[in-house]
Each structure stands twice: as C-alpha cells, then as structure tokens.
C-alpha cells in the first residue's frame, strides 16, 4: 500500500511518526509524499489546545472531499486527539476508517488490512510498558535526531490532556538509549535531543536523568546533547553540575513556568510557588552562568485575576527568559480543571493578556540577544536560512539561532561565528576565519 503520513503537535509526535514509518515499512508498505498518491492517509494528531483539533477537522473535511470525488482512500487518525476524542471522531467525521492512539502503533499493519477489507479499525488501549525500544525510527537525514527516553506523564497538571492521551510515565533503559545514540552517530547526526513530557523524572533502576545525560554525552562522536521538557519541580544540583561540567551537554534549559501566581500554580497542580520557581532559576544561573532559559506560559487559566497576571509579568521580568511560548488557556475535556474550575476568564481578556506578555517578552528577548553582539560562538550549521537561501541558519550551544554567510560550509559543520547584530528571534554574524600559519 502507498501510505501518506502528516504530523501535528510536539517533537514527541514527530518522533512517533518516525516510529510509525518504521513499523509500516517493515510491513512492506511504501511511503509517499502526497495524499494524491496514497491508498492510506494518516494524520498523527495533537490535542493540546482547541486550535490543534480545528486543524484536524479541517483536514478531515478535505479527505472527505477526496473520497467523494472517487479517490479510494483509507483515512486514519493517530496520536493524542485520536486517543482523547474517539467518540467525537466517529460521530463528526464518518470519513475516518482507522483510529489508533500513541501506544497502538504496532497494531497499524493489522488495522490497515482490516480497513482495506472494509472494516473500521480502532485501537486505543494505553499500555504501561510500551516504549517502542525495539523499533528503529526512520529518520530524515539531518543534523538533529530525537530520542524519546520516556513516554507518558504522571504529573496531572489540571489544565493538561497529555496524561490522558499518553498514559502512565515509563522510562526506557539507559543501555537502549545509548545504543540508539550510537546508531544516530553512525548515521551522521551531530546532535541528539532527548524527549519526554517530564524528562527530569527519568528513572530506570538506579539511573536518574543526570546519569543518563552523562552516558549519552559520553557516546563517542556525539557533539551536542539537548533535552525537552523538564519540570521545574525536579532540578537537583547533581543534574546542573553534570550539565556544567560535560562539554557535550548544551547550556540550555526549557523551564515551563505556566503562571507566576502561586494561587494559580496551586490550582494548576504545578507543585511549586512563584518564589520556588525564582529560586530554581537562581540555582540554575549560579551553577551554569551562560545558560539560556526558555519557557511556556498560559494566560487566562480558570480564576486568573489581574493581580495573578501581574505576578506572571513580574516573574517574566525578573527572570528575563531568552524566549517564551505564550498560550491562551484552552479548556480540555475530562481534565481536572474542566471538572473542578469554571473557564471564567473571557476570550477578550485572554487575548489581551497574551498580547501584553508577548510584547514584554519580545523586548526582553531583544535585549538579551543584543548582549551577545561582539561575542564569538561555536555554531552548528542546521539548514539554509528561510529569508535568504544563500545564508545558513545555525545554532550556538546555548540555542541561539544565528544567520550568516559561509558558502564553503554545509549543514553539520561546526564554525566559529562572531555576532554582529541581534533581532528578537535570531542573531546575525560573520564567520571567523581561523588564522592560517604560513611557513616561509
Ligand atoms: N510536558 C510539557 C508540556 C507539553 S505541552 C511540560 O510540562 O512542559 C506544551 C505546553 O502547552 C505546556 O507547557 C503548556 O504551556 C501548554 N498547554 C498545555 N495544556 C494547555 C491548555 N489546556 N491550554 C493552553 N495551553 C496549554
Ligand atoms: Fe502536561 Fe503537566 Fe505532564 Fe507537562 S508535566 S505533559 S503540562 S501534565
Ligand atoms: Fe504532544 Fe500535542 Fe500530544 S503537544 S503530547 S502531540 S497533545
């Protein structure tokens, strides 16, 4: 069969799509690049906010159109939205033939056969054990490879659908992760990003996240190790010390704040207060002086007052994140918040708060980037710059995007770049030519 796969949502979903491709190829299916050529079209979906759902319904309308026009097409919805909206998908979108959640991908070849025989196939069982550690992802060649070190989440932040879509937390063995890292080095990748919903609660026997980071950093040939996302509740000094001391572990932490108000954090079940978050940031910056910090923030969570919002602004200003993803609260079915708290902040106020915070953060990002002008960084070239294909986009160890011209180089090269100017999102620079010693 010709299979087409489209991916939405976070890096974990990107990684899952690589696993899905591997499972399907092993079952002798071919992967095609457009839905026009496909016998089976899969959408690997996200459920984190309502917008994510809207995109999929839109795509399903399009698939319905194809079927009506006579294309013989099996349509499958995979991923988080499949898991959380099974009933709605069946009712609202009769176009769907296959529904499979994040722990059911090994069943896909069977579900395809059933669907091609005219049946409708569903598998939404969540597993306590599935880590796909026996599946080798089919990766698009490039500079960075993802490796999921754990699956699921047990934190149950009250706003969040993930514990329901991805089930209980489980970690993969460190040996298995090290072997996958060796494999990606052999394939030519320079950087690995370790993935999980809550990476710093990684636990396998006596191994914790700091042990794992060191083991991965020690794999010969790997040049950079990053990770996402950690939870602020769990930042032991041991981990920070490993990050500081190990040259391969990048000085970058994505530290989701969600809110700066202790009352709101409490209702969110984030298990830290405003002050505790600020304390964690101080310890991080004391231990790793040139670390870059990014964050996620939700505006307009249930009961958020103007004072609560000001607390968020206060933390954002005190910390000075390098960048931030800022979202409007979007109520998710079956979450604790949807059962316990009314979604009582109006759409207008949510929008206004997001706008204000985005403006504040833009000014902070720009000011932080301007401080980098004049410095020289080791930059890993990733891809051509979107604005000018003659230039490269690369990244510093502390995750700053840098644009520069270097026609003699290619993605995967490490070069020294001196920063000449700064914007809100990226830096510009020029390549520093290594001094050449002439022997006369
Ligand atoms: N495990 C990650 C979160 C992944 S979801 C973590 O804990 O950081 C990415 C971000 O989406 C979250 O950090 C949060 O800011 C946002 N998010 C999650 N649920 C949301 C909701 N119901 N409405 C708006 N934003 C939400
Ligand atoms: Fe969701 Fe919280 Fe788990 Fe992140 S830690 S995935 S926000 S429940
Ligand atoms: Fe990721 Fe969206 Fe699922 S953010 S974990 S794909 S709900």
Tab-separated table of C-alpha atoms and ligand atoms in Angstrom:
chain	number	residue	atom	x	y	z
A	1	UNK	CA	0.000	0.000	0.000
A	2	UNK	CA	1.074	3.616	-0.546
A	3	UNK	CA	0.999	5.408	2.801
A	4	UNK	CA	0.977	9.153	3.405
A	5	UNK	CA	1.628	10.500	6.912
A	6	UNK	CA	1.141	14.035	8.186
A	7	UNK	CA	2.352	15.095	11.643
A	8	UNK	CA	0.993	17.735	14.037
A	9	UNK	CA	1.927	18.703	17.598
A	10	UNK	CA	5.141	18.415	19.572
A	11	UNK	CA	8.531	16.786	18.989
A	12	UNK	CA	7.272	13.625	20.658
A	13	UNK	CA	4.747	13.295	17.850
A	14	UNK	CA	7.492	13.921	15.272
A	15	UNK	CA	9.460	11.117	16.841
A	16	UNK	CA	6.389	8.856	16.938
A	17	UNK	CA	5.898	9.452	13.217
A	18	UNK	CA	9.439	8.153	12.657
A	19	UNK	CA	8.467	5.023	14.607
A	20	UNK	CA	5.238	4.679	12.612
A	21	UNK	CA	7.154	4.871	9.320
A	22	UNK	CA	9.495	2.165	10.557
A	23	UNK	CA	6.616	-0.144	11.545
A	24	UNK	CA	4.857	0.395	8.208
A	25	UNK	CA	7.996	-0.075	6.090
A	26	UNK	CA	8.735	-3.325	7.907
A	27	UNK	CA	5.245	-4.472	6.911
A	28	UNK	CA	6.182	-3.794	3.245
A	29	UNK	CA	4.216	-0.591	2.781
A	30	UNK	CA	5.642	2.286	0.719
A	31	UNK	CA	5.772	5.841	1.997
A	32	UNK	CA	4.586	8.574	-0.407
A	33	UNK	CA	4.925	12.344	-0.134
A	34	UNK	CA	1.410	13.437	-1.074
A	35	UNK	CA	-2.154	12.379	-0.253
A	36	UNK	CA	-2.880	12.263	-4.029
A	37	UNK	CA	-0.714	9.173	-4.467
A	38	UNK	CA	-1.889	7.478	-1.260
A	39	UNK	CA	-4.032	4.421	-0.576
A	40	UNK	CA	-3.904	5.225	3.125
A	41	UNK	CA	-3.571	8.734	4.644
A	42	UNK	CA	-2.649	9.049	8.316
A	43	UNK	CA	-2.851	12.188	10.420
A	44	UNK	CA	-0.720	11.986	13.571
A	45	UNK	CA	-2.620	14.485	15.708
A	46	UNK	CA	-2.275	16.753	18.740
A	47	UNK	CA	-4.914	17.607	21.352
A	48	UNK	CA	-3.159	20.185	23.493
A	49	UNK	CA	-5.381	23.177	22.565
A	50	UNK	CA	-8.595	23.645	20.603
A	51	UNK	CA	-6.707	25.041	17.591
A	52	UNK	CA	-4.982	21.688	17.210
A	53	UNK	CA	-8.398	19.998	16.884
A	54	UNK	CA	-9.646	22.588	14.402
A	55	UNK	CA	-6.748	21.923	12.042
A	56	UNK	CA	-7.530	18.206	12.006
A	57	UNK	CA	-11.266	18.663	11.410
A	58	UNK	CA	-10.352	20.923	8.517
A	59	UNK	CA	-8.007	18.278	7.107
A	60	UNK	CA	-10.665	15.590	7.540
A	61	UNK	CA	-13.155	17.700	5.551
A	62	UNK	CA	-10.577	17.776	2.800
A	63	UNK	CA	-10.177	13.973	2.954
A	64	UNK	CA	-13.961	13.584	2.826
A	65	UNK	CA	-13.881	15.657	-0.389
A	66	UNK	CA	-11.281	13.309	-1.898
A	67	UNK	CA	-13.367	10.258	-1.061
A	68	UNK	CA	-16.487	11.877	-2.547
A	69	UNK	CA	-14.578	12.669	-5.721
A	70	UNK	CA	-13.871	8.949	-6.020
A	71	UNK	CA	-10.334	8.560	-4.637
A	72	UNK	CA	-10.200	5.180	-2.916
A	73	UNK	CA	-8.623	6.305	0.329
A	74	UNK	CA	-8.376	4.801	3.805
A	75	UNK	CA	-8.103	7.597	6.384
A	76	UNK	CA	-6.549	7.086	9.802
A	77	UNK	CA	-6.374	9.416	12.796
A	78	UNK	CA	-3.439	8.658	15.104
A	79	UNK	CA	-1.904	10.328	18.139
A	80	UNK	CA	-3.247	12.364	21.013
A	81	UNK	CA	-6.518	13.592	19.504
A	82	UNK	CA	-7.368	10.047	18.424
A	83	UNK	CA	-6.878	8.916	21.997
A	84	UNK	CA	-8.886	11.700	23.635
A	85	UNK	CA	-11.700	12.228	21.091
A	86	UNK	CA	-12.517	8.741	19.927
A	87	UNK	CA	-16.310	9.142	20.187
A	88	UNK	CA	-16.442	12.589	18.604
A	89	UNK	CA	-14.242	11.465	15.753
A	90	UNK	CA	-16.552	8.599	14.994
A	91	UNK	CA	-19.652	10.855	15.067
A	92	UNK	CA	-18.366	14.068	13.481
A	93	UNK	CA	-16.133	12.592	10.909
A	94	UNK	CA	-17.540	9.447	9.301
A	95	UNK	CA	-14.654	9.773	6.896
A	96	UNK	CA	-12.351	8.111	9.453
A	97	UNK	CA	-11.558	4.391	8.949
A	98	UNK	CA	-8.772	3.859	11.487
A	99	UNK	CA	-8.254	5.372	14.934
A	100	UNK	CA	-5.125	4.461	16.900
A	101	UNK	CA	-3.596	6.083	19.989
A	102	UNK	CA	0.097	6.602	20.854
A	103	UNK	CA	0.585	3.139	22.372
A	104	UNK	CA	-1.062	1.228	19.493
A	105	UNK	CA	1.229	1.821	16.546
A	106	UNK	CA	2.452	-1.771	16.352
A	107	UNK	CA	-1.158	-2.679	15.511
A	108	UNK	CA	-1.224	-0.399	12.452
A	109	UNK	CA	-0.379	-3.045	9.807
A	110	UNK	CA	-3.270	-5.160	11.128
A	111	UNK	CA	-5.631	-2.191	11.234
A	112	UNK	CA	-4.733	-1.292	7.630
A	113	UNK	CA	-5.584	-4.824	6.467
A	114	UNK	CA	-8.923	-4.692	8.292
A	115	UNK	CA	-9.747	-1.260	6.854
A	116	UNK	CA	-8.864	-2.359	3.320
A	117	UNK	CA	-11.237	-5.282	3.803
A	118	UNK	CA	-13.983	-2.753	4.517
A	119	UNK	CA	-13.920	-2.856	8.320
A	120	UNK	CA	-13.341	0.075	10.591
A	121	UNK	CA	-10.385	-0.411	12.939
A	122	UNK	CA	-9.847	1.133	16.349
A	123	UNK	CA	-7.083	0.539	18.875
A	124	UNK	CA	-6.922	2.955	21.741
A	125	UNK	CA	-5.544	0.807	24.509
A	126	UNK	CA	-2.906	2.575	26.593
A	127	UNK	CA	-0.023	0.451	27.793
A	128	UNK	CA	2.008	0.672	30.976
A	129	UNK	CA	5.022	-0.829	29.235
A	130	UNK	CA	5.180	0.145	25.552
A	131	UNK	CA	8.324	2.203	24.845
A	132	UNK	CA	8.932	1.069	21.231
A	133	UNK	CA	12.514	0.362	22.253
A	134	UNK	CA	12.607	-2.461	19.681
A	135	UNK	CA	11.615	-0.159	16.790
A	136	UNK	CA	14.357	1.763	14.927
A	137	UNK	CA	12.880	5.133	13.839
A	138	UNK	CA	13.077	6.080	10.147
A	139	UNK	CA	14.759	9.480	10.362
A	140	UNK	CA	15.017	12.198	7.765
A	141	UNK	CA	18.783	12.765	7.411
A	142	UNK	CA	19.854	15.992	9.074
A	143	UNK	CA	21.735	17.457	11.977
A	144	UNK	CA	19.479	16.671	14.942
A	145	UNK	CA	17.882	13.358	15.917
A	146	UNK	CA	15.151	12.944	18.536
A	147	UNK	CA	15.231	10.091	21.020
A	148	UNK	CA	12.282	9.544	23.374
A	149	UNK	CA	13.737	8.476	26.707
A	150	UNK	CA	10.356	8.051	28.332
A	151	UNK	CA	6.671	8.092	27.453
A	152	UNK	CA	3.521	9.269	29.214
A	153	UNK	CA	3.155	11.660	32.139
A	154	UNK	CA	2.023	11.229	35.752
A	155	UNK	CA	2.006	14.897	36.728
A	156	UNK	CA	-1.647	15.621	36.023
A	157	UNK	CA	-1.307	19.391	35.728
A	158	UNK	CA	-5.014	20.233	35.925
A	159	UNK	CA	-5.160	22.015	32.533
A	160	UNK	CA	-3.387	19.300	30.568
A	161	UNK	CA	-4.716	16.484	28.411
A	162	UNK	CA	-1.393	14.636	27.994
A	163	UNK	CA	-1.706	12.216	30.963
A	164	UNK	CA	-4.968	11.035	29.353
A	165	UNK	CA	-3.673	10.804	25.797
A	166	UNK	CA	-0.285	9.245	26.530
A	167	UNK	CA	-0.941	7.300	29.693
A	168	UNK	CA	1.402	6.481	32.556
A	169	UNK	CA	5.012	7.502	32.767
A	170	UNK	CA	7.593	4.852	31.782
A	171	UNK	CA	11.318	5.167	31.081
A	172	UNK	CA	13.470	3.282	28.594
A	173	UNK	CA	16.645	1.544	29.705
A	174	UNK	CA	19.800	3.709	29.549
A	175	UNK	CA	21.647	0.981	27.611
A	176	UNK	CA	18.946	1.055	24.972
A	177	UNK	CA	19.135	4.868	24.722
A	178	UNK	CA	22.945	4.760	24.480
A	179	UNK	CA	22.686	2.179	21.662
A	180	UNK	CA	20.246	4.419	19.791
A	181	UNK	CA	22.642	7.342	20.258
A	182	UNK	CA	25.487	5.233	18.805
A	183	UNK	CA	23.241	4.388	15.862
A	184	UNK	CA	22.436	8.036	15.110
A	185	UNK	CA	26.125	8.966	15.289
A	186	UNK	CA	26.829	6.215	12.739
A	187	UNK	CA	24.090	7.730	10.536
A	188	UNK	CA	25.853	11.114	10.615
A	189	UNK	CA	23.723	13.071	13.112
A	190	UNK	CA	25.667	15.567	15.228
A	191	UNK	CA	23.116	16.362	17.890
A	192	UNK	CA	20.586	14.388	19.901
A	193	UNK	CA	17.572	15.836	21.708
A	194	UNK	CA	16.255	13.630	24.498
A	195	UNK	CA	12.485	13.783	24.653
A	196	UNK	CA	9.862	13.234	27.307
A	197	UNK	CA	6.945	15.094	28.856
A	198	UNK	CA	8.874	15.295	32.047
A	199	UNK	CA	12.458	14.283	31.285
A	200	UNK	CA	13.993	15.055	34.644
A	201	UNK	CA	11.805	12.500	36.377
A	202	UNK	CA	13.529	9.842	34.212
A	203	UNK	CA	14.191	6.804	36.400
A	204	UNK	CA	15.361	3.359	35.399
A	205	UNK	CA	16.585	1.130	38.227
A	206	UNK	CA	19.287	3.157	39.949
A	207	UNK	CA	19.795	5.503	36.979
A	208	UNK	CA	18.390	9.025	37.098
A	209	UNK	CA	18.296	11.744	34.429
A	210	UNK	CA	21.723	13.144	35.339
A	211	UNK	CA	23.290	9.657	34.951
A	212	UNK	CA	21.575	9.225	31.594
A	213	UNK	CA	22.705	12.638	30.312
A	214	UNK	CA	26.294	11.812	31.162
A	215	UNK	CA	26.083	8.396	29.480
A	216	UNK	CA	24.641	9.918	26.298
A	217	UNK	CA	27.190	12.768	26.328
A	218	UNK	CA	29.986	10.179	26.607
A	219	UNK	CA	28.948	8.370	23.406
A	220	UNK	CA	31.917	8.826	21.023
A	221	UNK	CA	31.085	11.107	18.101
A	222	UNK	CA	28.015	12.847	19.537
A	223	UNK	CA	28.699	16.581	19.534
A	224	UNK	CA	25.683	18.075	21.295
A	225	UNK	CA	23.023	16.783	23.691
A	226	UNK	CA	19.818	18.722	24.403
A	227	UNK	CA	16.588	17.751	26.152
A	228	UNK	CA	12.966	18.844	26.439
A	229	UNK	CA	10.853	19.296	28.551
A	230	UNK	CA	11.865	19.210	32.158
A	231	UNK	CA	9.595	20.142	35.079
A	232	UNK	CA	10.790	22.925	37.416
A	233	UNK	CA	9.998	20.795	40.489
A	234	UNK	CA	12.901	18.471	39.795
A	235	UNK	CA	16.251	20.234	39.318
A	236	UNK	CA	18.795	18.638	41.633
A	237	UNK	CA	22.268	20.154	41.809
A	238	UNK	CA	23.658	16.858	40.537
A	239	UNK	CA	21.952	17.404	37.175
A	240	UNK	CA	23.075	21.032	36.898
A	241	UNK	CA	26.636	20.086	37.793
A	242	UNK	CA	26.698	17.396	35.082
A	243	UNK	CA	25.368	19.945	32.577
A	244	UNK	CA	28.017	22.448	33.597
A	245	UNK	CA	30.930	20.015	33.544
A	246	UNK	CA	30.185	17.956	30.444
A	247	UNK	CA	31.242	19.733	27.229
A	248	UNK	CA	28.661	17.926	25.084
A	249	UNK	CA	25.645	18.829	27.247
A	250	UNK	CA	24.271	22.127	25.967
A	251	UNK	CA	23.755	25.108	28.251
A	252	UNK	CA	20.093	25.469	27.530
A	253	UNK	CA	17.018	24.709	29.615
A	254	UNK	CA	13.363	24.952	28.641
A	255	UNK	CA	11.717	25.621	32.001
A	256	UNK	CA	7.921	25.856	31.721
A	257	UNK	CA	6.593	28.468	34.151
A	258	UNK	CA	2.869	28.295	33.178
A	259	UNK	CA	1.961	31.074	35.656
A	260	UNK	CA	3.744	33.405	38.071
A	261	UNK	CA	0.928	33.403	40.602
A	262	UNK	CA	1.255	30.958	43.481
A	263	UNK	CA	-2.549	30.617	43.729
A	264	UNK	CA	-2.888	29.839	40.027
A	265	UNK	CA	0.073	27.437	40.155
A	266	UNK	CA	-1.667	25.700	43.012
A	267	UNK	CA	-4.891	25.324	41.010
A	268	UNK	CA	-2.785	24.066	38.100
A	269	UNK	CA	-1.204	21.437	40.393
A	270	UNK	CA	2.276	22.535	39.319
A	271	UNK	CA	3.632	21.813	42.861
A	272	UNK	CA	5.867	24.921	43.067
A	273	UNK	CA	5.216	28.505	44.158
A	274	UNK	CA	6.278	31.749	42.497
A	275	UNK	CA	9.228	32.017	44.890
A	276	UNK	CA	10.259	28.393	44.420
A	277	UNK	CA	10.374	28.914	40.645
A	278	UNK	CA	12.545	32.019	41.097
A	279	UNK	CA	14.798	30.057	43.467
A	280	UNK	CA	15.251	27.271	40.887
A	281	UNK	CA	16.218	29.880	38.272
A	282	UNK	CA	18.782	31.370	40.661
A	283	UNK	CA	20.362	27.999	41.385
A	284	UNK	CA	20.468	27.220	37.646
A	285	UNK	CA	22.110	30.550	36.798
A	286	UNK	CA	24.566	30.292	39.708
A	287	UNK	CA	25.652	26.838	38.560
A	288	UNK	CA	25.656	27.385	34.767
A	289	UNK	CA	26.407	31.098	34.275
A	290	UNK	CA	25.866	31.346	30.479
A	291	UNK	CA	22.739	29.164	30.393
A	292	UNK	CA	19.841	30.217	28.174
A	293	UNK	CA	16.319	29.781	29.518
A	294	UNK	CA	13.060	29.490	27.621
A	295	UNK	CA	9.574	28.873	28.955
A	296	UNK	CA	5.873	28.144	28.340
A	297	UNK	CA	3.153	30.354	29.825
A	298	UNK	CA	-0.627	30.010	29.867
A	299	UNK	CA	-2.720	33.216	30.104
A	300	UNK	CA	-6.287	33.225	31.402
A	301	UNK	CA	-6.363	29.964	33.329
A	302	UNK	CA	-9.515	29.474	35.481
A	303	UNK	CA	-9.892	32.237	38.063
A	304	UNK	CA	-6.804	34.204	36.895
A	305	UNK	CA	-7.207	37.767	38.225
A	306	UNK	CA	-5.392	40.901	37.061
A	307	UNK	CA	-3.143	40.538	40.116
A	308	UNK	CA	-2.349	36.919	39.182
A	309	UNK	CA	-1.444	38.080	35.676
A	310	UNK	CA	0.792	40.804	37.147
A	311	UNK	CA	2.602	38.072	39.104
A	312	UNK	CA	3.307	36.323	35.800
A	313	UNK	CA	4.592	39.583	34.303
A	314	UNK	CA	6.731	40.031	37.402
A	315	UNK	CA	8.365	36.600	37.053
A	316	UNK	CA	8.906	37.117	33.319
A	317	UNK	CA	10.620	40.444	34.030
A	318	UNK	CA	12.667	39.150	36.969
A	319	UNK	CA	13.887	36.029	35.171
A	320	UNK	CA	14.450	37.545	31.730
A	321	UNK	CA	13.847	34.409	29.653
A	322	UNK	CA	15.620	34.217	26.308
A	323	UNK	CA	12.330	33.217	24.680
A	324	UNK	CA	8.819	32.140	25.624
A	325	UNK	CA	5.831	30.337	24.133
A	326	UNK	CA	2.716	32.093	25.370
A	327	UNK	CA	-0.720	30.465	25.057
A	328	UNK	CA	-4.347	31.293	25.818
A	329	UNK	CA	-5.866	28.754	28.187
A	330	UNK	CA	-7.936	26.271	26.220
A	331	UNK	CA	-10.219	24.022	28.273
A	332	UNK	CA	-9.684	20.327	27.524
A	333	UNK	CA	-12.377	17.718	28.019
A	334	UNK	CA	-12.022	15.372	31.008
A	335	UNK	CA	-9.085	17.230	32.553
A	336	UNK	CA	-9.192	18.028	36.262
A	337	UNK	CA	-9.616	21.759	35.537
A	338	UNK	CA	-12.595	21.087	33.277
A	339	UNK	CA	-14.281	19.219	36.124
A	340	UNK	CA	-13.264	21.441	39.052
A	341	UNK	CA	-12.946	25.039	37.843
A	342	UNK	CA	-15.076	27.200	35.535
A	343	UNK	CA	-13.279	28.552	32.437
A	344	UNK	CA	-14.223	32.040	33.576
A	345	UNK	CA	-11.697	34.408	32.000
A	346	UNK	CA	-13.249	35.933	28.889
A	347	UNK	CA	-11.757	35.373	25.441
A	348	UNK	CA	-11.042	39.136	25.167
A	349	UNK	CA	-9.068	39.217	28.402
A	350	UNK	CA	-7.138	36.078	27.477
A	351	UNK	CA	-6.218	37.648	24.136
A	352	UNK	CA	-5.275	40.958	25.744
A	353	UNK	CA	-3.034	39.265	28.337
A	354	UNK	CA	-1.293	37.132	25.711
A	355	UNK	CA	-0.667	40.252	23.613
A	356	UNK	CA	0.743	42.203	26.571
A	357	UNK	CA	3.005	39.373	27.610
A	358	UNK	CA	4.226	38.742	24.061
A	359	UNK	CA	5.212	42.416	23.820
A	360	UNK	CA	7.034	42.328	27.146
A	361	UNK	CA	8.841	39.129	26.188
A	362	UNK	CA	9.835	40.476	22.749
A	363	UNK	CA	11.593	43.416	24.387
A	364	UNK	CA	13.359	41.078	26.836
A	365	UNK	CA	14.411	38.645	24.064
A	366	UNK	CA	15.801	41.509	22.005
A	367	UNK	CA	17.708	42.980	24.962
A	368	UNK	CA	19.175	39.561	25.809
A	369	UNK	CA	20.172	38.963	22.196
A	370	UNK	CA	21.783	42.403	21.943
A	371	UNK	CA	24.113	41.411	24.782
A	372	UNK	CA	25.553	38.713	22.507
A	373	UNK	CA	26.802	41.213	19.901
A	374	UNK	CA	30.598	41.110	19.693
A	375	UNK	CA	30.869	37.586	21.149
A	376	UNK	CA	32.058	34.574	19.162
A	377	UNK	CA	30.231	31.236	19.342
A	378	UNK	CA	30.733	27.692	18.073
A	379	UNK	CA	27.795	27.316	15.722
A	380	UNK	CA	26.422	24.072	14.305
A	381	UNK	CA	25.023	24.733	10.808
A	382	UNK	CA	21.478	23.347	10.531
A	383	UNK	CA	19.885	24.489	7.255
A	384	UNK	CA	19.634	27.352	4.742
A	385	UNK	CA	18.145	30.497	6.224
A	386	UNK	CA	14.446	30.860	5.325
A	387	UNK	CA	14.816	34.507	4.285
A	388	UNK	CA	17.938	34.098	2.188
A	389	UNK	CA	18.810	30.645	0.846
A	390	UNK	CA	22.394	31.829	0.266
A	391	UNK	CA	22.902	32.076	4.034
A	392	UNK	CA	22.920	29.449	6.779
A	393	UNK	CA	20.898	29.143	9.947
A	394	UNK	CA	22.893	27.550	12.737
A	395	UNK	CA	22.682	27.322	16.498
A	396	UNK	CA	25.035	28.131	19.352
A	397	UNK	CA	25.486	25.732	22.265
A	398	UNK	CA	23.035	27.905	24.254
A	399	UNK	CA	20.426	27.543	21.488
A	400	UNK	CA	20.583	30.963	19.852
A	401	UNK	CA	19.714	30.875	16.157
A	402	UNK	CA	22.496	32.548	14.140
A	403	UNK	CA	22.279	33.568	10.454
A	404	UNK	CA	25.490	34.048	8.456
A	405	UNK	CA	27.071	33.542	5.059
A	406	UNK	CA	29.625	30.757	4.611
A	407	UNK	CA	29.381	29.328	1.091
A	408	UNK	CA	32.269	26.946	1.697
A	409	UNK	CA	30.392	25.165	4.511
A	410	UNK	CA	27.377	22.832	4.766
A	411	UNK	CA	24.827	21.627	7.337
A	412	UNK	CA	26.504	19.575	10.050
A	413	UNK	CA	29.682	21.711	10.057
A	414	UNK	CA	30.820	23.486	13.210
A	415	UNK	CA	32.094	27.007	12.615
A	416	UNK	CA	33.114	29.975	14.735
A	417	UNK	CA	30.794	32.924	14.200
A	418	UNK	CA	31.196	36.434	15.564
A	419	UNK	CA	27.857	38.116	16.296
A	420	UNK	CA	27.421	41.437	14.502
A	421	UNK	CA	23.755	42.301	15.181
A	422	UNK	CA	20.709	40.999	17.032
A	423	UNK	CA	16.979	40.644	16.374
A	424	UNK	CA	14.181	39.312	18.596
A	425	UNK	CA	14.456	35.732	17.345
A	426	UNK	CA	17.877	35.406	15.735
A	427	UNK	CA	21.364	36.801	15.725
A	428	UNK	CA	23.380	37.732	12.637
A	429	UNK	CA	27.081	37.144	12.424
A	430	UNK	CA	30.110	36.569	10.305
A	431	UNK	CA	32.306	33.564	10.141
A	432	UNK	CA	35.652	33.893	11.894
A	433	UNK	CA	38.335	32.561	9.563
A	434	UNK	CA	40.830	30.504	11.507
A	435	UNK	CA	44.270	32.135	11.444
A	436	UNK	CA	46.500	30.358	8.929
A	437	UNK	CA	50.150	29.966	9.820
A	438	UNK	CA	52.446	30.414	6.845
A	439	UNK	CA	55.811	28.683	6.897
A	440	UNK	CA	58.409	30.501	4.842
B	1	LIG	N1	5.352	18.297	29.272
B	1	LIG	C1	5.489	19.621	28.890
B	1	LIG	C2	4.260	20.212	28.279
B	1	LIG	C3	3.909	19.829	26.940
B	1	LIG	S1	2.575	20.743	26.359
B	1	LIG	C4	5.768	20.415	30.103
B	1	LIG	O1	5.323	20.090	31.174
B	1	LIG	O2	6.404	21.409	29.905
B	1	LIG	C5	3.354	22.272	25.927
B	1	LIG	C6	2.734	23.472	26.557
B	1	LIG	O3	1.394	23.619	26.137
B	1	LIG	C7	2.636	23.449	28.074
B	1	LIG	O4	3.840	23.762	28.700
B	1	LIG	C8	1.575	24.491	28.329
B	1	LIG	O5	2.122	25.787	28.442
B	1	LIG	C9	0.716	24.427	27.074
B	1	LIG	N2	-0.603	23.846	27.368
B	1	LIG	C10	-0.857	22.610	27.841
B	1	LIG	N3	-2.196	22.468	28.031
B	1	LIG	C11	-2.778	23.644	27.677
B	1	LIG	C12	-4.122	24.115	27.661
B	1	LIG	N4	-5.127	23.359	28.075
B	1	LIG	N5	-4.343	25.381	27.221
B	1	LIG	C13	-3.321	26.180	26.809
B	1	LIG	N6	-2.041	25.778	26.802
B	1	LIG	C14	-1.759	24.531	27.235
B	2	LIG	FE1	1.002	18.136	30.851
B	2	LIG	FE2	1.989	18.812	33.191
B	2	LIG	FE3	2.599	16.435	32.134
B	2	LIG	FE4	3.584	18.662	31.040
B	2	LIG	S1	4.025	17.886	33.102
B	2	LIG	S2	2.648	16.936	29.977
B	2	LIG	S3	1.932	20.111	31.354
B	2	LIG	S4	0.579	17.104	32.820
B	3	LIG	FE1	2.389	16.479	22.005
B	3	LIG	FE2	0.063	17.526	21.429
B	3	LIG	FE3	0.192	15.083	22.348
B	3	LIG	S1	1.712	18.565	22.393
B	3	LIG	S2	1.980	15.022	23.632
B	3	LIG	S3	1.015	15.824	20.416
B	3	LIG	S4	-1.321	16.583	22.890
